[in-house]
Amino acid sequence: IETITIVEVKSGKDYSYSVHDYTNRDNSSSTKLADSGAIVTVYYNNTTTKYPVPSSAGNLWRVFTFQDGSFTKVNTMTSESNHDNVYN
């Protein structure tokens, strides 16, 4: 379970949140992250938003983007073996 509390947001900035299964980074068909039952919970502006992990293979879960005070659910599972590329 991941919990995020957003207290202050800089105007004009875009944010994104992802979860990377680094242990299985070399296995693009891994379902360990999907099978984990992970849920990202975000607290912002007196609201709670929950994002459950998608049930597909991969090691990089792109959870959401945050722009101009609102969330956009991305909820895609891809694969990335190089940790330098997780945020690209």
JSON list of N, CA and C in Angstrom, two decimals:
[
{"chain": "A", "resi": 1, "resn": "ILE", "atom": "N", "xyz": [0.85, -1.18, 0.00]},
{"chain": "A", "resi": 1, "resn": "ILE", "atom": "CA", "xyz": [0.00, 0.00, 0.00]},
{"chain": "A", "resi": 1, "resn": "ILE", "atom": "C", "xyz": [0.89, 1.23, 0.00]},
{"chain": "A", "resi": 2, "resn": "GLU", "atom": "N", "xyz": [0.65, 2.10, -0.93]},
{"chain": "A", "resi": 2, "resn": "GLU", "atom": "CA", "xyz": [1.36, 3.37, -1.02]},
{"chain": "A", "resi": 2, "resn": "GLU", "atom": "C", "xyz": [0.39, 4.47, -0.63]},
{"chain": "A", "resi": 3, "resn": "THR", "atom": "N", "xyz": [0.84, 5.40, 0.17]},
{"chain": "A", "resi": 3, "resn": "THR", "atom": "CA", "xyz": [0.01, 6.54, 0.56]},
{"chain": "A", "resi": 3, "resn": "THR", "atom": "C", "xyz": [0.76, 7.82, 0.25]},
{"chain": "A", "resi": 4, "resn": "ILE", "atom": "N", "xyz": [0.08, 8.73, -0.43]},
{"chain": "A", "resi": 4, "resn": "ILE", "atom": "CA", "xyz": [0.68, 10.00, -0.82]},
{"chain": "A", "resi": 4, "resn": "ILE", "atom": "C", "xyz": [-0.21, 11.12, -0.30]},
{"chain": "A", "resi": 5, "resn": "THR", "atom": "N", "xyz": [0.41, 12.10, 0.35]},
{"chain": "A", "resi": 5, "resn": "THR", "atom": "CA", "xyz": [-0.32, 13.28, 0.78]},
{"chain": "A", "resi": 5, "resn": "THR", "atom": "C", "xyz": [0.28, 14.47, 0.06]},
{"chain": "A", "resi": 6, "resn": "ILE", "atom": "N", "xyz": [-0.54, 15.17, -0.71]},
{"chain": "A", "resi": 6, "resn": "ILE", "atom": "CA", "xyz": [-0.08, 16.34, -1.45]},
{"chain": "A", "resi": 6, "resn": "ILE", "atom": "C", "xyz": [-0.52, 17.56, -0.66]},
{"chain": "A", "resi": 7, "resn": "VAL", "atom": "N", "xyz": [0.47, 18.32, -0.19]},
{"chain": "A", "resi": 7, "resn": "VAL", "atom": "CA", "xyz": [0.20, 19.47, 0.65]},
{"chain": "A", "resi": 7, "resn": "VAL", "atom": "C", "xyz": [0.28, 20.77, -0.14]},
{"chain": "A", "resi": 8, "resn": "GLU", "atom": "N", "xyz": [1.31, 20.90, -0.96]},
{"chain": "A", "resi": 8, "resn": "GLU", "atom": "CA", "xyz": [1.49, 22.14, -1.70]},
{"chain": "A", "resi": 8, "resn": "GLU", "atom": "C", "xyz": [1.84, 21.81, -3.14]},
{"chain": "A", "resi": 9, "resn": "VAL", "atom": "N", "xyz": [1.19, 22.49, -4.05]},
{"chain": "A", "resi": 9, "resn": "VAL", "atom": "CA", "xyz": [1.41, 22.27, -5.48]},
{"chain": "A", "resi": 9, "resn": "VAL", "atom": "C", "xyz": [1.91, 23.57, -6.10]},
{"chain": "A", "resi": 10, "resn": "LYS", "atom": "N", "xyz": [2.96, 23.48, -6.88]},
{"chain": "A", "resi": 10, "resn": "LYS", "atom": "CA", "xyz": [3.48, 24.65, -7.57]},
{"chain": "A", "resi": 10, "resn": "LYS", "atom": "C", "xyz": [2.68, 24.89, -8.84]},
{"chain": "A", "resi": 11, "resn": "SER", "atom": "N", "xyz": [2.21, 26.09, -9.02]},
{"chain": "A", "resi": 11, "resn": "SER", "atom": "CA", "xyz": [1.41, 26.45, -10.18]},
{"chain": "A", "resi": 11, "resn": "SER", "atom": "C", "xyz": [2.19, 26.22, -11.48]},
{"chain": "A", "resi": 12, "resn": "GLY", "atom": "N", "xyz": [1.50, 25.64, -12.46]},
{"chain": "A", "resi": 12, "resn": "GLY", "atom": "CA", "xyz": [2.11, 25.43, -13.77]},
{"chain": "A", "resi": 12, "resn": "GLY", "atom": "C", "xyz": [2.99, 24.20, -13.86]},
{"chain": "A", "resi": 13, "resn": "LYS", "atom": "N", "xyz": [3.09, 23.43, -12.79]},
{"chain": "A", "resi": 13, "resn": "LYS", "atom": "CA", "xyz": [3.92, 22.22, -12.79]},
{"chain": "A", "resi": 13, "resn": "LYS", "atom": "C", "xyz": [3.05, 21.00, -13.06]},
{"chain": "A", "resi": 14, "resn": "ASP", "atom": "N", "xyz": [3.61, 20.03, -13.78]},
{"chain": "A", "resi": 14, "resn": "ASP", "atom": "CA", "xyz": [2.96, 18.75, -14.00]},
{"chain": "A", "resi": 14, "resn": "ASP", "atom": "C", "xyz": [3.67, 17.70, -13.15]},
{"chain": "A", "resi": 15, "resn": "TYR", "atom": "N", "xyz": [2.90, 16.83, -12.55]},
{"chain": "A", "resi": 15, "resn": "TYR", "atom": "CA", "xyz": [3.45, 15.77, -11.71]},
{"chain": "A", "resi": 15, "resn": "TYR", "atom": "C", "xyz": [2.96, 14.43, -12.23]},
{"chain": "A", "resi": 16, "resn": "SER", "atom": "N", "xyz": [3.74, 13.40, -11.99]},
{"chain": "A", "resi": 16, "resn": "SER", "atom": "CA", "xyz": [3.28, 12.05, -12.32]},
{"chain": "A", "resi": 16, "resn": "SER", "atom": "C", "xyz": [3.77, 11.11, -11.23]},
{"chain": "A", "resi": 17, "resn": "TYR", "atom": "N", "xyz": [3.08, 9.99, -11.11]},
{"chain": "A", "resi": 17, "resn": "TYR", "atom": "CA", "xyz": [3.44, 9.01, -10.08]},
{"chain": "A", "resi": 17, "resn": "TYR", "atom": "C", "xyz": [3.43, 7.63, -10.71]},
{"chain": "A", "resi": 18, "resn": "SER", "atom": "N", "xyz": [4.51, 6.91, -10.49]},
{"chain": "A", "resi": 18, "resn": "SER", "atom": "CA", "xyz": [4.66, 5.55, -11.02]},
{"chain": "A", "resi": 18, "resn": "SER", "atom": "C", "xyz": [5.22, 4.65, -9.93]},
{"chain": "A", "resi": 19, "resn": "VAL", "atom": "N", "xyz": [4.99, 3.35, -10.10]},
{"chain": "A", "resi": 19, "resn": "VAL", "atom": "CA", "xyz": [5.55, 2.34, -9.21]},
{"chain": "A", "resi": 19, "resn": "VAL", "atom": "C", "xyz": [6.37, 1.39, -10.08]},
{"chain": "A", "resi": 20, "resn": "HIS", "atom": "N", "xyz": [7.64, 1.20, -9.70]},
{"chain": "A", "resi": 20, "resn": "HIS", "atom": "CA", "xyz": [8.53, 0.34, -10.47]},
{"chain": "A", "resi": 20, "resn": "HIS", "atom": "C", "xyz": [8.92, -0.88, -9.65]},
{"chain": "A", "resi": 21, "resn": "ASP", "atom": "N", "xyz": [8.68, -2.05, -10.19]},
{"chain": "A", "resi": 21, "resn": "ASP", "atom": "CA", "xyz": [9.10, -3.31, -9.57]},
{"chain": "A", "resi": 21, "resn": "ASP", "atom": "C", "xyz": [10.55, -3.56, -9.99]},
{"chain": "A", "resi": 22, "resn": "TYR", "atom": "N", "xyz": [11.45, -2.95, -9.25]},
{"chain": "A", "resi": 22, "resn": "TYR", "atom": "CA", "xyz": [12.88, -3.00, -9.60]},
{"chain": "A", "resi": 22, "resn": "TYR", "atom": "C", "xyz": [13.42, -4.43, -9.53]},
{"chain": "A", "resi": 23, "resn": "THR", "atom": "N", "xyz": [12.92, -5.20, -8.60]},
{"chain": "A", "resi": 23, "resn": "THR", "atom": "CA", "xyz": [13.41, -6.58, -8.45]},
{"chain": "A", "resi": 23, "resn": "THR", "atom": "C", "xyz": [13.20, -7.38, -9.72]},
{"chain": "A", "resi": 24, "resn": "ASN", "atom": "N", "xyz": [12.09, -7.16, -10.40]},
{"chain": "A", "resi": 24, "resn": "ASN", "atom": "CA", "xyz": [11.77, -7.89, -11.63]},
{"chain": "A", "resi": 24, "resn": "ASN", "atom": "C", "xyz": [11.95, -7.05, -12.88]},
{"chain": "A", "resi": 25, "resn": "ARG", "atom": "N", "xyz": [12.86, -6.10, -12.82]},
{"chain": "A", "resi": 25, "resn": "ARG", "atom": "CA", "xyz": [13.06, -5.15, -13.92]},
{"chain": "A", "resi": 25, "resn": "ARG", "atom": "C", "xyz": [13.48, -5.81, -15.23]},
{"chain": "A", "resi": 26, "resn": "ASP", "atom": "N", "xyz": [14.10, -6.98, -15.17]},
{"chain": "A", "resi": 26, "resn": "ASP", "atom": "CA", "xyz": [14.55, -7.66, -16.39]},
{"chain": "A", "resi": 26, "resn": "ASP", "atom": "C", "xyz": [13.53, -8.66, -16.92]},
{"chain": "A", "resi": 27, "resn": "ASN", "atom": "N", "xyz": [12.36, -8.70, -16.31]},
{"chain": "A", "resi": 27, "resn": "ASN", "atom": "CA", "xyz": [11.33, -9.66, -16.72]},
{"chain": "A", "resi": 27, "resn": "ASN", "atom": "C", "xyz": [10.07, -8.90, -17.16]},
{"chain": "A", "resi": 28, "resn": "SER", "atom": "N", "xyz": [9.95, -8.65, -18.45]},
{"chain": "A", "resi": 28, "resn": "SER", "atom": "CA", "xyz": [8.83, -7.86, -18.96]},
{"chain": "A", "resi": 28, "resn": "SER", "atom": "C", "xyz": [7.50, -8.61, -18.86]},
{"chain": "A", "resi": 29, "resn": "SER", "atom": "N", "xyz": [7.53, -9.92, -18.66]},
{"chain": "A", "resi": 29, "resn": "SER", "atom": "CA", "xyz": [6.28, -10.68, -18.52]},
{"chain": "A", "resi": 29, "resn": "SER", "atom": "C", "xyz": [5.94, -10.99, -17.06]},
{"chain": "A", "resi": 30, "resn": "SER", "atom": "N", "xyz": [6.66, -10.36, -16.14]},
{"chain": "A", "resi": 30, "resn": "SER", "atom": "CA", "xyz": [6.39, -10.57, -14.72]},
{"chain": "A", "resi": 30, "resn": "SER", "atom": "C", "xyz": [4.99, -10.06, -14.35]},
{"chain": "A", "resi": 31, "resn": "THR", "atom": "N", "xyz": [4.32, -10.82, -13.50]},
{"chain": "A", "resi": 31, "resn": "THR", "atom": "CA", "xyz": [3.02, -10.39, -12.98]},
{"chain": "A", "resi": 31, "resn": "THR", "atom": "C", "xyz": [3.11, -10.14, -11.47]},
{"chain": "A", "resi": 32, "resn": "LYS", "atom": "N", "xyz": [4.32, -10.09, -10.94]},
{"chain": "A", "resi": 32, "resn": "LYS", "atom": "CA", "xyz": [4.49, -9.88, -9.49]},
{"chain": "A", "resi": 32, "resn": "LYS", "atom": "C", "xyz": [3.84, -8.58, -9.02]},
{"chain": "A", "resi": 33, "resn": "LEU", "atom": "N", "xyz": [4.01, -7.49, -9.75]},
{"chain": "A", "resi": 33, "resn": "LEU", "atom": "CA", "xyz": [3.41, -6.22, -9.36]},
{"chain": "A", "resi": 33, "resn": "LEU", "atom": "C", "xyz": [1.89, -6.31, -9.45]},
{"chain": "A", "resi": 34, "resn": "ALA", "atom": "N", "xyz": [1.38, -6.86, -10.54]},
{"chain": "A", "resi": 34, "resn": "ALA", "atom": "CA", "xyz": [-0.07, -7.01, -10.71]},
{"chain": "A", "resi": 34, "resn": "ALA", "atom": "C", "xyz": [-0.67, -7.91, -9.64]},
{"chain": "A", "resi": 35, "resn": "ASP", "atom": "N", "xyz": [0.05, -8.96, -9.28]},
{"chain": "A", "resi": 35, "resn": "ASP", "atom": "CA", "xyz": [-0.44, -9.91, -8.28]},
{"chain": "A", "resi": 35, "resn": "ASP", "atom": "C", "xyz": [-0.30, -9.39, -6.85]},
{"chain": "A", "resi": 36, "resn": "SER", "atom": "N", "xyz": [0.39, -8.27, -6.68]},
{"chain": "A", "resi": 36, "resn": "SER", "atom": "CA", "xyz": [0.66, -7.76, -5.34]},
{"chain": "A", "resi": 36, "resn": "SER", "atom": "C", "xyz": [-0.59, -7.18, -4.67]},
{"chain": "A", "resi": 37, "resn": "GLY", "atom": "N", "xyz": [-1.56, -6.81, -5.46]},
{"chain": "A", "resi": 37, "resn": "GLY", "atom": "CA", "xyz": [-2.75, -6.18, -4.90]},
{"chain": "A", "resi": 37, "resn": "GLY", "atom": "C", "xyz": [-2.49, -4.75, -4.44]},
{"chain": "A", "resi": 38, "resn": "ALA", "atom": "N", "xyz": [-1.45, -4.13, -4.95]},
{"chain": "A", "resi": 38, "resn": "ALA", "atom": "CA", "xyz": [-1.07, -2.78, -4.54]},
{"chain": "A", "resi": 38, "resn": "ALA", "atom": "C", "xyz": [-2.18, -1.77, -4.81]},
{"chain": "A", "resi": 39, "resn": "ILE", "atom": "N", "xyz": [-2.29, -0.82, -3.91]},
{"chain": "A", "resi": 39, "resn": "ILE", "atom": "CA", "xyz": [-3.23, 0.28, -4.06]},
{"chain": "A", "resi": 39, "resn": "ILE", "atom": "C", "xyz": [-2.49, 1.56, -3.69]},
{"chain": "A", "resi": 40, "resn": "VAL", "atom": "N", "xyz": [-2.55, 2.55, -4.56]},
{"chain": "A", "resi": 40, "resn": "VAL", "atom": "CA", "xyz": [-2.00, 3.87, -4.25]},
{"chain": "A", "resi": 40, "resn": "VAL", "atom": "C", "xyz": [-3.16, 4.74, -3.79]},
{"chain": "A", "resi": 41, "resn": "THR", "atom": "N", "xyz": [-3.02, 5.31, -2.60]},
{"chain": "A", "resi": 41, "resn": "THR", "atom": "CA", "xyz": [-4.04, 6.20, -2.05]},
{"chain": "A", "resi": 41, "resn": "THR", "atom": "C", "xyz": [-3.45, 7.60, -1.97]},
{"chain": "A", "resi": 42, "resn": "VAL", "atom": "N", "xyz": [-4.17, 8.57, -2.54]},
{"chain": "A", "resi": 42, "resn": "VAL", "atom": "CA", "xyz": [-3.70, 9.95, -2.57]},
{"chain": "A", "resi": 42, "resn": "VAL", "atom": "C", "xyz": [-4.67, 10.82, -1.77]},
{"chain": "A", "resi": 43, "resn": "TYR", "atom": "N", "xyz": [-4.11, 11.60, -0.86]},
{"chain": "A", "resi": 43, "resn": "TYR", "atom": "CA", "xyz": [-4.88, 12.58, -0.10]},
{"chain": "A", "resi": 43, "resn": "TYR", "atom": "C", "xyz": [-4.52, 13.97, -0.61]},
{"chain": "A", "resi": 44, "resn": "TYR", "atom": "N", "xyz": [-5.53, 14.67, -1.10]},
{"chain": "A", "resi": 44, "resn": "TYR", "atom": "CA", "xyz": [-5.30, 16.02, -1.62]},
{"chain": "A", "resi": 44, "resn": "TYR", "atom": "C", "xyz": [-6.58, 16.83, -1.52]},
{"chain": "A", "resi": 45, "resn": "ASN", "atom": "N", "xyz": [-6.46, 18.02, -0.97]},
{"chain": "A", "resi": 45, "resn": "ASN", "atom": "CA", "xyz": [-7.56, 18.97, -0.95]},
{"chain": "A", "resi": 45, "resn": "ASN", "atom": "C", "xyz": [-8.84, 18.37, -0.35]},
{"chain": "A", "resi": 46, "resn": "ASN", "atom": "N", "xyz": [-8.67, 17.70, 0.78]},
{"chain": "A", "resi": 46, "resn": "ASN", "atom": "CA", "xyz": [-9.78, 17.06, 1.51]},
{"chain": "A", "resi": 46, "resn": "ASN", "atom": "C", "xyz": [-10.49, 15.97, 0.71]},
{"chain": "A", "resi": 47, "resn": "THR", "atom": "N", "xyz": [-9.79, 15.37, -0.25]},
{"chain": "A", "resi": 47, "resn": "THR", "atom": "CA", "xyz": [-10.36, 14.24, -0.98]},
{"chain": "A", "resi": 47, "resn": "THR", "atom": "C", "xyz": [-9.38, 13.07, -0.94]},
{"chain": "A", "resi": 48, "resn": "THR", "atom": "N", "xyz": [-9.91, 11.89, -1.09]},
{"chain": "A", "resi": 48, "resn": "THR", "atom": "CA", "xyz": [-9.10, 10.68, -1.15]},
{"chain": "A", "resi": 48, "resn": "THR", "atom": "C", "xyz": [-9.37, 10.00, -2.48]},
{"chain": "A", "resi": 49, "resn": "THR", "atom": "N", "xyz": [-8.30, 9.65, -3.19]},
{"chain": "A", "resi": 49, "resn": "THR", "atom": "CA", "xyz": [-8.43, 8.95, -4.46]},
{"chain": "A", "resi": 49, "resn": "THR", "atom": "C", "xyz": [-7.60, 7.68, -4.37]},
{"chain": "A", "resi": 50, "resn": "LYS", "atom": "N", "xyz": [-8.20, 6.54, -4.74]},
{"chain": "A", "resi": 50, "resn": "LYS", "atom": "CA", "xyz": [-7.49, 5.26, -4.68]},
{"chain": "A", "resi": 50, "resn": "LYS", "atom": "C", "xyz": [-7.30, 4.72, -6.10]},
{"chain": "A", "resi": 51, "resn": "TYR", "atom": "N", "xyz": [-6.11, 4.20, -6.33]},
{"chain": "A", "resi": 51, "resn": "TYR", "atom": "CA", "xyz": [-5.76, 3.61, -7.62]},
{"chain": "A", "resi": 51, "resn": "TYR", "atom": "C", "xyz": [-5.28, 2.18, -7.39]},
{"chain": "A", "resi": 52, "resn": "PRO", "atom": "N", "xyz": [-6.06, 1.17, -7.74]},
{"chain": "A", "resi": 52, "resn": "PRO", "atom": "CA", "xyz": [-5.59, -0.22, -7.63]},
{"chain": "A", "resi": 52, "resn": "PRO", "atom": "C", "xyz": [-4.72, -0.60, -8.82]},
{"chain": "A", "resi": 53, "resn": "VAL", "atom": "N", "xyz": [-3.74, -1.45, -8.58]},
{"chain": "A", "resi": 53, "resn": "VAL", "atom": "CA", "xyz": [-2.82, -1.88, -9.64]},
{"chain": "A", "resi": 53, "resn": "VAL", "atom": "C", "xyz": [-3.61, -2.65, -10.72]},
{"chain": "A", "resi": 54, "resn": "PRO", "atom": "N", "xyz": [-3.29, -2.42, -12.00]},
{"chain": "A", "resi": 54, "resn": "PRO", "atom": "CA", "xyz": [-3.96, -3.17, -13.06]},
{"chain": "A", "resi": 54, "resn": "PRO", "atom": "C", "xyz": [-3.50, -4.63, -13.06]},
{"chain": "A", "resi": 55, "resn": "SER", "atom": "N", "xyz": [-4.32, -5.50, -13.58]},
{"chain": "A", "resi": 55, "resn": "SER", "atom": "CA", "xyz": [-4.00, -6.93, -13.58]},
{"chain": "A", "resi": 55, "resn": "SER", "atom": "C", "xyz": [-3.40, -7.36, -14.91]},
{"chain": "A", "resi": 56, "resn": "SER", "atom": "N", "xyz": [-2.24, -6.79, -15.23]},
{"chain": "A", "resi": 56, "resn": "SER", "atom": "CA", "xyz": [-1.55, -7.17, -16.47]},
{"chain": "A", "resi": 56, "resn": "SER", "atom": "C", "xyz": [-0.06, -7.27, -16.20]},
{"chain": "A", "resi": 57, "resn": "ALA", "atom": "N", "xyz": [0.63, -7.96, -17.08]},
{"chain": "A", "resi": 57, "resn": "ALA", "atom": "CA", "xyz": [2.07, -8.18, -16.92]},
{"chain": "A", "resi": 57, "resn": "ALA", "atom": "C", "xyz": [2.85, -6.88, -17.11]},
{"chain": "A", "resi": 58, "resn": "GLY", "atom": "N", "xyz": [3.97, -6.78, -16.43]},
{"chain": "A", "resi": 58, "resn": "GLY", "atom": "CA", "xyz": [4.85, -5.64, -16.56]},
{"chain": "A", "resi": 58, "resn": "GLY", "atom": "C", "xyz": [5.49, -5.31, -15.22]},
{"chain": "A", "resi": 59, "resn": "ASN", "atom": "N", "xyz": [6.47, -4.42, -15.25]},
{"chain": "A", "resi": 59, "resn": "ASN", "atom": "CA", "xyz": [7.17, -4.05, -14.01]},
{"chain": "A", "resi": 59, "resn": "ASN", "atom": "C", "xyz": [7.15, -2.55, -13.74]},
{"chain": "A", "resi": 60, "resn": "LEU", "atom": "N", "xyz": [6.43, -1.79, -14.57]},
{"chain": "A", "resi": 60, "resn": "LEU", "atom": "CA", "xyz": [6.32, -0.35, -14.37]},
{"chain": "A", "resi": 60, "resn": "LEU", "atom": "C", "xyz": [4.86, 0.06, -14.49]},
{"chain": "A", "resi": 61, "resn": "TRP", "atom": "N", "xyz": [4.31, 0.48, -13.37]},
{"chain": "A", "resi": 61, "resn": "TRP", "atom": "CA", "xyz": [2.92, 0.89, -13.31]},
{"chain": "A", "resi": 61, "resn": "TRP", "atom": "C", "xyz": [2.87, 2.41, -13.29]},
{"chain": "A", "resi": 62, "resn": "ARG", "atom": "N", "xyz": [2.37, 3.00, -14.36]},
{"chain": "A", "resi": 62, "resn": "ARG", "atom": "CA", "xyz": [2.16, 4.44, -14.43]},
{"chain": "A", "resi": 62, "resn": "ARG", "atom": "C", "xyz": [0.79, 4.70, -13.84]},
{"chain": "A", "resi": 63, "resn": "VAL", "atom": "N", "xyz": [0.76, 5.29, -12.64]},
{"chain": "A", "resi": 63, "resn": "VAL", "atom": "CA", "xyz": [-0.47, 5.38, -11.87]},
{"chain": "A", "resi": 63, "resn": "VAL", "atom": "C", "xyz": [-1.32, 6.58, -12.28]},
{"chain": "A", "resi": 64, "resn": "PHE", "atom": "N", "xyz": [-0.78, 7.81, -12.17]},
{"chain": "A", "resi": 64, "resn": "PHE", "atom": "CA", "xyz": [-1.57, 8.99, -12.49]},
{"chain": "A", "resi": 64, "resn": "PHE", "atom": "C", "xyz": [-0.66, 10.15, -12.84]},
{"chain": "A", "resi": 65, "resn": "THR", "atom": "N", "xyz": [-1.26, 11.16, -13.44]},
{"chain": "A", "resi": 65, "resn": "THR", "atom": "CA", "xyz": [-0.62, 12.46, -13.61]},
{"chain": "A", "resi": 65, "resn": "THR", "atom": "C", "xyz": [-1.47, 13.46, -12.85]},
{"chain": "A", "resi": 66, "resn": "PHE", "atom": "N", "xyz": [-0.84, 14.55, -12.48]},
{"chain": "A", "resi": 66, "resn": "PHE", "atom": "CA", "xyz": [-1.51, 15.59, -11.71]},
{"chain": "A", "resi": 66, "resn": "PHE", "atom": "C", "xyz": [-1.14, 16.92, -12.34]},
{"chain": "A", "resi": 67, "resn": "GLN", "atom": "N", "xyz": [-2.16, 17.65, -12.78]},
{"chain": "A", "resi": 67, "resn": "GLN", "atom": "CA", "xyz": [-1.92, 18.89, -13.50]},
{"chain": "A", "resi": 67, "resn": "GLN", "atom": "C", "xyz": [-3.04, 19.87, -13.17]},
{"chain": "A", "resi": 68, "resn": "ASP", "atom": "N", "xyz": [-2.66, 21.09, -12.86]},
{"chain": "A", "resi": 68, "resn": "ASP", "atom": "CA", "xyz": [-3.62, 22.15, -12.58]},
{"chain": "A", "resi": 68, "resn": "ASP", "atom": "C", "xyz": [-4.67, 21.74, -11.54]},
{"chain": "A", "resi": 69, "resn": "GLY", "atom": "N", "xyz": [-4.22, 21.03, -10.51]},
{"chain": "A", "resi": 69, "resn": "GLY", "atom": "CA", "xyz": [-5.10, 20.68, -9.40]},
{"chain": "A", "resi": 69, "resn": "GLY", "atom": "C", "xyz": [-6.02, 19.50, -9.63]},
{"chain": "A", "resi": 70, "resn": "SER", "atom": "N", "xyz": [-5.81, 18.75, -10.72]},
{"chain": "A", "resi": 70, "resn": "SER", "atom": "CA", "xyz": [-6.67, 17.59, -10.95]},
{"chain": "A", "resi": 70, "resn": "SER", "atom": "C", "xyz": [-5.85, 16.37, -11.38]},
{"chain": "A", "resi": 71, "resn": "PHE", "atom": "N", "xyz": [-6.39, 15.21, -11.04]},
{"chain": "A", "resi": 71, "resn": "PHE", "atom": "CA", "xyz": [-5.73, 13.95, -11.34]},
{"chain": "A", "resi": 71, "resn": "PHE", "atom": "C", "xyz": [-6.26, 13.38, -12.65]},
{"chain": "A", "resi": 72, "resn": "THR", "atom": "N", "xyz": [-5.38, 12.75, -13.40]},
{"chain": "A", "resi": 72, "resn": "THR", "atom": "CA", "xyz": [-5.77, 11.99, -14.57]},
{"chain": "A", "resi": 72, "resn": "THR", "atom": "C", "xyz": [-5.24, 10.58, -14.36]},
{"chain": "A", "resi": 73, "resn": "LYS", "atom": "N", "xyz": [-6.15, 9.63, -14.33]},
{"chain": "A", "resi": 73, "resn": "LYS", "atom": "CA", "xyz": [-5.75, 8.24, -14.15]},
{"chain": "A", "resi": 73, "resn": "LYS", "atom": "C", "xyz": [-5.06, 7.75, -15.42]},
{"chain": "A", "resi": 74, "resn": "VAL", "atom": "N", "xyz": [-3.84, 7.23, -15.27]},
{"chain": "A", "resi": 74, "resn": "VAL", "atom": "CA", "xyz": [-3.11, 6.66, -16.40]},
{"chain": "A", "resi": 74, "resn": "VAL", "atom": "C", "xyz": [-3.31, 5.15, -16.37]},
{"chain": "A", "resi": 75, "resn": "ASN", "atom": "N", "xyz": [-2.94, 4.53, -15.26]},
{"chain": "A", "resi": 75, "resn": "ASN", "atom": "CA", "xyz": [-3.19, 3.12, -14.95]},
{"chain": "A", "resi": 75, "resn": "ASN", "atom": "C", "xyz": [-2.74, 2.17, -16.06]},
{"chain": "A", "resi": 76, "resn": "THR", "atom": "N", "xyz": [-1.52, 2.35, -16.54]},
{"chain": "A", "resi": 76, "resn": "THR", "atom": "CA", "xyz": [-0.98, 1.45, -17.54]},
{"chain": "A", "resi": 76, "resn": "THR", "atom": "C", "xyz": [0.19, 0.68, -16.96]},
{"chain": "A", "resi": 77, "resn": "MET", "atom": "N", "xyz": [0.36, -0.53, -17.42]},
{"chain": "A", "resi": 77, "resn": "MET", "atom": "CA", "xyz": [1.48, -1.37, -17.01]},
{"chain": "A", "resi": 77, "resn": "MET", "atom": "C", "xyz": [2.38, -1.56, -18.22]},
{"chain": "A", "resi": 78, "resn": "THR", "atom": "N", "xyz": [3.64, -1.20, -18.07]},
{"chain": "A", "resi": 78, "resn": "THR", "atom": "CA", "xyz": [4.63, -1.39, -19.12]},
{"chain": "A", "resi": 78, "resn": "THR", "atom": "C", "xyz": [5.85, -2.05, -18.48]},
{"chain": "A", "resi": 79, "resn": "SER", "atom": "N", "xyz": [6.93, -2.14, -19.21]},
{"chain": "A", "resi": 79, "resn": "SER", "atom": "CA", "xyz": [8.16, -2.72, -18.68]},
{"chain": "A", "resi": 79, "resn": "SER", "atom": "C", "xyz": [9.32, -1.77, -18.91]},
{"chain": "A", "resi": 80, "resn": "GLU", "atom": "N", "xyz": [10.18, -1.71, -17.92]},
{"chain": "A", "resi": 80, "resn": "GLU", "atom": "CA", "xyz": [11.38, -0.88, -18.01]},
{"chain": "A", "resi": 80, "resn": "GLU", "atom": "C", "xyz": [12.48, -1.52, -17.19]},
{"chain": "A", "resi": 81, "resn": "SER", "atom": "N", "xyz": [13.59, -1.85, -17.84]},
{"chain": "A", "resi": 81, "resn": "SER", "atom": "CA", "xyz": [14.70, -2.47, -17.13]},
{"chain": "A", "resi": 81, "resn": "SER", "atom": "C", "xyz": [15.71, -1.46, -16.61]},
{"chain": "A", "resi": 82, "resn": "ASN", "atom": "N", "xyz": [15.74, -0.28, -17.20]},
{"chain": "A", "resi": 82, "resn": "ASN", "atom": "CA", "xyz": [16.70, 0.74, -16.80]},
{"chain": "A", "resi": 82, "resn": "ASN", "atom": "C", "xyz": [16.03, 1.76, -15.89]},
{"chain": "A", "resi": 83, "resn": "HIS", "atom": "N", "xyz": [16.47, 1.82, -14.64]},
{"chain": "A", "resi": 83, "resn": "HIS", "atom": "CA", "xyz": [15.82, 2.74, -13.68]},
{"chain": "A", "resi": 83, "resn": "HIS", "atom": "C", "xyz": [15.93, 4.19, -14.08]},
{"chain": "A", "resi": 84, "resn": "ASP", "atom": "N", "xyz": [16.90, 4.55, -14.92]},
{"chain": "A", "resi": 84, "resn": "ASP", "atom": "CA", "xyz": [17.02, 5.92, -15.39]},
{"chain": "A", "resi": 84, "resn": "ASP", "atom": "C", "xyz": [15.86, 6.34, -16.29]},
{"chain": "A", "resi": 85, "resn": "ASN", "atom": "N", "xyz": [15.15, 5.37, -16.85]},
{"chain": "A", "resi": 85, "resn": "ASN", "atom": "CA", "xyz": [14.06, 5.67, -17.77]},
{"chain": "A", "resi": 85, "resn": "ASN", "atom": "C", "xyz": [12.67, 5.60, -17.12]},
{"chain": "A", "resi": 86, "resn": "VAL", "atom": "N", "xyz": [12.62, 5.35, -15.83]},
{"chain": "A", "resi": 86, "resn": "VAL", "atom": "CA", "xyz": [11.33, 5.20, -15.16]},
{"chain": "A", "resi": 86, "resn": "VAL", "atom": "C", "xyz": [10.52, 6.48, -15.23]},
{"chain": "A", "resi": 87, "resn": "TYR", "atom": "N", "xyz": [11.14, 7.62, -15.14]},
{"chain": "A", "resi": 87, "resn": "TYR", "atom": "CA", "xyz": [10.41, 8.88, -15.11]},
{"chain": "A", "resi": 87, "resn": "TYR", "atom": "C", "xyz": [10.33, 9.55, -16.46]},
{"chain": "A", "resi": 88, "resn": "ASN", "atom": "N", "xyz": [10.76, 8.90, -17.52]},
{"chain": "A", "resi": 88, "resn": "ASN", "atom": "CA", "xyz": [10.72, 9.50, -18.86]},
{"chain": "A", "resi": 88, "resn": "ASN", "atom": "C", "xyz": [9.47, 9.09, -19.59]}
]
